[in-house]
XYZ file of N, CA, C and O in Angstrom:
484
model
N -21.056 -49.577 30.489
C -20.479 -48.301 30.909
C -18.991 -48.243 30.573
O -18.505 -47.214 30.123
N -18.288 -49.356 30.809
C -16.854 -49.391 30.539
C -16.575 -49.158 29.052
O -15.640 -48.434 28.712
N -17.399 -49.727 28.183
C -17.213 -49.548 26.742
C -17.390 -48.075 26.365
O -16.653 -47.556 25.508
N -18.320 -47.404 26.996
C -18.533 -45.979 26.746
C -17.313 -45.164 27.157
O -16.879 -44.253 26.444
N -16.734 -45.500 28.308
C -15.532 -44.804 28.773
C -14.348 -45.054 27.843
O -13.554 -44.143 27.582
N -14.236 -46.267 27.346
C -13.162 -46.583 26.397
C -13.339 -45.761 25.129
O -12.376 -45.176 24.611
N -14.571 -45.688 24.631
C -14.839 -44.883 23.428
C -14.533 -43.413 23.669
O -13.925 -42.743 22.830
N -14.929 -42.899 24.823
C -14.653 -41.506 25.171
C -13.151 -41.258 25.250
O -12.657 -40.241 24.746
N -12.429 -42.196 25.836
C -10.970 -42.095 25.945
C -10.340 -42.025 24.558
O -9.434 -41.215 24.312
N -10.818 -42.842 23.645
C -10.289 -42.843 22.280
C -10.643 -41.545 21.550
O -9.779 -40.932 20.911
N -11.879 -41.109 21.662
C -12.307 -39.878 20.976
C -11.527 -38.671 21.500
O -11.040 -37.844 20.714
N -11.394 -38.577 22.817
C -10.618 -37.468 23.391
C -9.150 -37.554 22.973
O -8.508 -36.532 22.733
N -8.635 -38.767 22.891
C -7.253 -38.947 22.455
C -7.038 -38.480 21.028
O -6.050 -37.802 20.725
N -7.967 -38.810 20.156
C -7.850 -38.364 18.760
C -8.008 -36.848 18.655
O -7.289 -36.198 17.881
N -8.923 -36.282 19.438
C -9.094 -34.824 19.446
C -7.829 -34.140 19.963
O -7.396 -33.113 19.422
N -7.233 -34.708 20.986
C -5.996 -34.157 21.541
C -4.871 -34.239 20.515
O -4.098 -33.293 20.368
N -4.795 -35.331 19.815
C -3.789 -35.491 18.768
C -3.957 -34.400 17.698
O -2.974 -33.755 17.300
N -5.182 -34.160 17.273
C -5.448 -33.115 16.271
C -5.119 -31.725 16.824
O -4.541 -30.891 16.114
N -5.458 -31.488 18.084
C -5.176 -30.187 18.700
C -3.678 -29.928 18.773
O -3.206 -28.848 18.389
N -2.913 -30.909 19.219
C -1.465 -30.713 19.349
C -0.816 -30.582 17.975
O 0.124 -29.797 17.802
N -1.322 -31.286 16.974
C -0.812 -31.116 15.612
C -1.059 -29.684 15.131
O -0.185 -29.069 14.505
N -2.222 -29.137 15.451
C -2.532 -27.745 15.085
C -1.621 -26.766 15.817
O -1.133 -25.795 15.232
N -1.393 -27.017 17.091
C -0.508 -26.163 17.889
C 0.900 -26.182 17.301
O 1.543 -25.137 17.162
N 1.371 -27.362 16.945
C 2.700 -27.474 16.346
C 2.762 -26.721 15.026
O 3.746 -26.030 14.744
N 1.714 -26.823 14.233
C 1.669 -26.080 12.971
C 1.764 -24.577 13.196
O 2.520 -23.890 12.502
N 1.026 -24.070 14.173
C 1.092 -22.641 14.495
C 2.501 -22.239 14.915
O 3.015 -21.192 14.511
N 3.114 -23.077 15.735
C 4.464 -22.770 16.226
C 5.481 -22.785 15.094
O 6.340 -21.895 15.004
N 5.389 -23.779 14.226
C 6.351 -23.874 13.119
C 6.236 -22.692 12.164
O 7.247 -22.137 11.737
N 5.013 -22.310 11.840
C 4.816 -21.163 10.949
C 5.414 -19.904 11.570
O 6.106 -19.137 10.901
N 5.171 -19.703 12.849
C 5.694 -18.515 13.530
C 7.214 -18.530 13.567
O 7.859 -17.511 13.271
N 7.807 -19.659 13.903
C 9.266 -19.746 13.996
C 9.901 -19.527 12.628
O 10.875 -18.781 12.484
N 9.351 -20.153 11.606
C 9.910 -20.001 10.260
C 9.773 -18.571 9.735
O 10.602 -18.110 8.961
N 8.726 -17.881 10.184
C 8.521 -16.490 9.772
C 9.266 -15.518 10.681
O 9.263 -14.313 10.438
N 9.885 -16.022 11.743
C 10.617 -15.160 12.667
C 9.724 -14.306 13.533
O 10.114 -13.236 13.982
N 8.517 -14.778 13.788
C 7.554 -14.030 14.589
C 7.147 -14.830 15.822
O 7.423 -16.015 15.924
N 6.449 -14.141 16.686
C 5.841 -14.807 17.833
C 4.610 -15.581 17.344
O 3.963 -15.158 16.394
N 4.278 -16.683 17.999
C 3.045 -17.392 17.633
C 1.837 -16.487 17.872
O 1.899 -15.550 18.676
N 0.721 -16.758 17.216
C -0.482 -15.941 17.434
C -0.972 -16.037 18.873
O -0.634 -16.973 19.602
N -1.783 -15.082 19.267
C -2.262 -15.006 20.650
C -3.023 -16.266 21.085
O -3.052 -16.591 22.253
N -3.600 -16.975 20.154
C -4.368 -18.175 20.473
C -3.458 -19.349 20.868
O -3.913 -20.330 21.448
N -2.164 -19.228 20.613
C -1.221 -20.316 20.864
C -1.194 -20.739 22.330
O -1.310 -21.923 22.650
N -1.058 -19.798 23.232
C -0.962 -20.127 24.659
C -2.268 -20.745 25.180
O -2.233 -21.788 25.848
N -3.432 -20.157 24.880
C -4.668 -20.813 25.339
C -4.846 -22.227 24.761
O -5.341 -23.114 25.458
N -4.418 -22.430 23.521
C -4.516 -23.770 22.954
C -3.593 -24.746 23.686
O -3.952 -25.902 23.926
N -2.407 -24.271 24.044
C -1.489 -25.125 24.805
C -2.077 -25.457 26.174
O -1.952 -26.596 26.657
N -2.723 -24.500 26.789
C -3.356 -24.751 28.088
C -4.494 -25.760 27.944
O -4.652 -26.653 28.790
N -5.275 -25.606 26.886
C -6.354 -26.559 26.620
C -5.784 -27.964 26.434
O -6.322 -28.939 26.966
N -4.684 -28.063 25.699
C -4.049 -29.367 25.496
C -3.583 -29.951 26.827
O -3.745 -31.150 27.077
N -3.038 -29.111 27.702
C -2.583 -29.586 29.011
C -3.754 -30.117 29.833
O -3.647 -31.173 30.473
N -4.874 -29.412 29.803
C -6.074 -29.865 30.511
C -6.552 -31.192 29.926
O -6.897 -32.126 30.666
N -6.534 -31.291 28.600
C -6.987 -32.525 27.957
C -6.059 -33.698 28.280
O -6.536 -34.822 28.473
N -4.758 -33.454 28.350
C -3.831 -34.526 28.744
C -4.177 -34.992 30.153
O -4.254 -36.198 30.428
N -4.413 -34.035 31.054
C -4.784 -34.393 32.417
C -6.079 -35.189 32.483
O -6.182 -36.190 33.210
N -7.066 -34.774 31.700
C -8.329 -35.510 31.653
C -8.128 -36.923 31.110
O -8.722 -37.880 31.618
N -7.301 -37.035 30.092
C -7.038 -38.347 29.507
C -6.355 -39.272 30.514
O -6.692 -40.453 30.603
N -5.394 -38.731 31.238
C -4.708 -39.544 32.246
C -5.700 -39.959 33.342
O -5.715 -41.114 33.771
N -6.546 -39.030 33.776
C -7.543 -39.357 34.800
C -8.526 -40.412 34.296
O -8.838 -41.377 35.005
N -8.990 -40.260 33.070
C -9.916 -41.232 32.490
C -9.236 -42.587 32.333
O -9.827 -43.632 32.622
N -7.985 -42.571 31.908
C -7.229 -43.810 31.803
C -7.067 -44.490 33.150
O -7.156 -45.717 33.264
N -6.842 -43.699 34.200
C -6.711 -44.258 35.545
C -8.030 -44.884 36.008
O -8.033 -45.944 36.642
N -9.142 -44.229 35.665
C -10.458 -44.802 36.005
C -10.638 -46.137 35.286
O -11.076 -47.126 35.887
N -10.292 -46.167 34.020
C -10.404 -47.418 33.260
C -9.504 -48.505 33.845
O -9.916 -49.662 33.978
N -8.294 -48.124 34.186
C -7.355 -49.076 34.772
C -7.902 -49.602 36.105
O -7.866 -50.806 36.375
N -8.441 -48.705 36.911
C -9.032 -49.100 38.184
C -10.246 -50.002 38.021
O -10.536 -50.830 38.882
N -10.931 -49.849 36.904
C -12.111 -50.674 36.623
C -11.732 -52.015 35.997
O -12.607 -52.801 35.647
N -10.426 -52.241 35.839
C -9.984 -53.524 35.308
C -9.709 -53.551 33.825
O -9.339 -54.587 33.277
N -9.878 -52.438 33.134
C -9.600 -52.383 31.698
C -8.125 -52.091 31.502
O -7.631 -51.043 31.877
N -7.419 -53.021 30.939
C -5.974 -52.893 30.722
C -5.697 -52.421 29.302
O -6.390 -52.819 28.364
N -4.659 -51.603 29.128
C -4.292 -51.182 27.773
C -3.697 -52.356 26.996
O -3.328 -53.386 27.576
N -3.581 -52.177 25.675
C -3.036 -53.228 24.826
C -1.618 -53.612 25.193
O -1.222 -54.764 25.030
N -0.857 -52.673 25.701
C 0.522 -52.925 26.101
C 0.880 -52.010 27.266
O 0.303 -50.929 27.420
N 1.834 -52.424 28.065
C 2.289 -51.616 29.201
C 2.908 -50.309 28.710
O 2.898 -49.304 29.420
N 3.425 -50.314 27.476
C 3.994 -49.082 26.915
C 2.982 -47.937 26.902
O 3.353 -46.769 26.979
N 1.702 -48.267 26.813
C 0.662 -47.238 26.826
C 0.756 -46.422 28.116
O 0.619 -45.193 28.086
N 1.012 -47.092 29.230
C 1.137 -46.397 30.511
C 2.397 -45.539 30.555
O 2.387 -44.426 31.086
N 3.477 -46.038 29.970
C 4.737 -45.283 29.911
C 4.540 -44.023 29.063
O 4.949 -42.928 29.452
N 3.897 -44.182 27.906
C 3.650 -43.021 27.046
C 2.716 -42.016 27.722
O 2.863 -40.810 27.544
N 1.758 -42.508 28.506
C 0.857 -41.604 29.222
C 1.638 -40.737 30.207
O 1.417 -39.527 30.294
N 2.564 -41.351 30.919
C 3.399 -40.580 31.848
C 4.288 -39.594 31.092
O 4.489 -38.460 31.546
N 4.804 -40.013 29.949
C 5.635 -39.117 29.132
C 4.815 -37.931 28.632
O 5.299 -36.792 28.641
N 3.580 -38.176 28.220
C 2.714 -37.082 27.754
C 2.427 -36.106 28.888
O 2.417 -34.885 28.690
N 2.220 -36.642 30.068
C 1.929 -35.801 31.224
C 3.133 -34.942 31.608
O 2.987 -33.795 32.032
N 4.334 -35.463 31.413
C 5.557 -34.767 31.835
C 6.174 -33.880 30.759
O 6.959 -32.980 31.086
N 5.849 -34.091 29.498
C 6.566 -33.431 28.393
C 6.615 -31.907 28.520
O 7.699 -31.318 28.546
N 5.485 -31.258 28.583
C 5.494 -29.800 28.565
C 5.972 -29.170 29.878
O 6.657 -28.151 29.839
N 5.683 -29.745 31.048
C 6.303 -29.182 32.256
C 7.833 -29.249 32.213
O 8.507 -28.316 32.660
N 8.378 -30.313 31.662
C 9.834 -30.410 31.526
C 10.332 -29.328 30.573
O 11.351 -28.668 30.827
N 9.607 -29.109 29.480
C 9.991 -28.054 28.525
C 9.968 -26.691 29.215
O 10.884 -25.886 29.038
N 8.952 -26.428 30.029
C 8.889 -25.143 30.724
C 10.085 -24.960 31.664
O 10.630 -23.858 31.775
N 10.483 -26.026 32.320
C 11.679 -25.949 33.177
C 12.934 -25.666 32.348
O 13.794 -24.883 32.761
N 13.038 -26.286 31.199
C 14.191 -26.052 30.326
C 14.211 -24.601 29.847
O 15.277 -23.987 29.771
N 13.048 -24.064 29.535
C 12.966 -22.673 29.072
C 13.382 -21.722 30.189
O 14.116 -20.758 29.948
N 12.945 -21.998 31.409
C 13.361 -21.149 32.544
C 14.869 -21.174 32.723
O 15.475 -20.171 33.066
N 15.473 -22.324 32.486
C 16.916 -22.459 32.634
C 17.703 -21.810 31.515
O 18.855 -21.420 31.709
N 17.108 -21.699 30.330
C 17.799 -21.127 29.181
C 16.784 -20.429 28.276
O 16.420 -20.952 27.221
N 16.305 -19.237 28.674
C 15.265 -18.545 27.922
C 15.641 -18.243 26.470
O 14.774 -18.136 25.611
N 16.914 -18.132 26.190
C 17.345 -17.836 24.825
C 16.979 -18.913 23.824
O 16.873 -18.646 22.630
N 16.802 -20.114 24.310
C 16.410 -21.225 23.441
C 14.936 -21.593 23.608
O 14.512 -22.677 23.195
N 14.169 -20.693 24.186
C 12.767 -20.958 24.488
C 11.949 -21.402 23.296
O 11.198 -22.375 23.375
N 12.074 -20.710 22.185
C 11.301 -21.086 20.985
C 11.646 -22.491 20.529
O 10.770 -23.287 20.201
N 12.929 -22.775 20.498
C 13.372 -24.097 20.048
C 12.847 -25.178 20.978
O 12.328 -26.204 20.530
N 12.967 -24.950 22.277
C 12.483 -25.928 23.246
C 10.973 -26.112 23.116
O 10.467 -27.233 23.203
N 10.263 -25.017 22.920
C 8.798 -25.083 22.833
C 8.365 -25.895 21.614
O 7.507 -26.774 21.718
N 8.963 -25.610 20.470
C 8.602 -26.341 19.245
C 9.003 -27.813 19.377
O 8.224 -28.710 19.056
N 10.204 -28.062 19.871
C 10.670 -29.442 20.020
C 9.804 -30.196 21.042
O 9.458 -31.365 20.817
N 9.452 -29.551 22.124
C 8.605 -30.192 23.134
C 7.216 -30.496 22.601
O 6.644 -31.547 22.893
N 6.676 -29.580 21.809
C 5.362 -29.811 21.216
C 5.436 -30.957 20.214
O 4.529 -31.799 20.159
N 6.506 -31.011 19.434
C 6.688 -32.119 18.492
C 6.831 -33.449 19.248
O 6.259 -34.467 18.835
N 7.571 -33.425 20.338
C 7.716 -34.632 21.161
C 6.358 -35.058 21.709
O 6.002 -36.245 21.662
N 5.587 -34.109 22.214
C 4.256 -34.419 22.738
C 3.390 -35.026 21.648
O 2.680 -36.005 21.890
N 3.445 -34.467 20.453
C 2.662 -35.010 19.346
C 3.062 -36.463 19.067
O 2.207 -37.326 18.885
N 4.352 -36.731 19.048
C 4.821 -38.094 18.814
C 4.364 -39.048 19.909
O 3.943 -40.182 19.630
N 4.443 -38.608 21.156
C 4.015 -39.444 22.277
C 2.519 -39.718 22.197
O 2.054 -40.837 22.408
N 1.741 -38.675 21.854
C 0.301 -38.860 21.720
C -0.041 -39.821 20.588
O -0.949 -40.639 20.706
N 0.698 -39.725 19.496
C 0.493 -40.654 18.386
C 0.736 -42.091 18.851
O -0.044 -42.997 18.566
N 1.817 -42.287 19.595
C 2.126 -43.635 20.110
C 1.052 -44.089 21.087
O 0.694 -45.273 21.119
N 0.532 -43.176 21.885
C -0.546 -43.540 22.803
C -1.765 -44.059 22.047
O -2.334 -45.084 22.411
N -2.140 -43.346 21.000
C -3.303 -43.762 20.215
C -3.047 -45.122 19.555
O -3.941 -45.964 19.496
N -1.834 -45.357 19.115
C -1.545 -46.601 18.397
C -1.257 -47.788 19.308
O -1.257 -48.924 18.850
N -1.018 -47.539 20.606
C -0.764 -48.658 21.524
C -1.979 -49.013 22.358
O -1.933 -49.975 23.113
N -3.058 -48.186 22.265
C -4.280 -48.379 23.026
C -4.421 -49.715 23.575
O -4.947 -50.156 24.459
């Protein structure tokens, strides 16, 4: 059972990585064109947030079952992934004029953190 959960954690992690890369692509195209992102952008970001939460929950189950990650950094990156976009939303509320920049930069940061998560498994 534990091996199945580990495989699921990896598959969801790779899917999340692909999703966030797609979200970043949508954001970059919109910013470079001087337009708003397409309507699908926000629902995709919400889906990514749900998937991050599921990944953290699944990781916690694995940790509770005695399965340790390859390095402690995996846990640090997991917390960073969980916090990245809420921090960006707070920054946007504080300075709405830079909202697009913060959103793109935060999504890029999330993508980098997710990449590190997959590689530190």
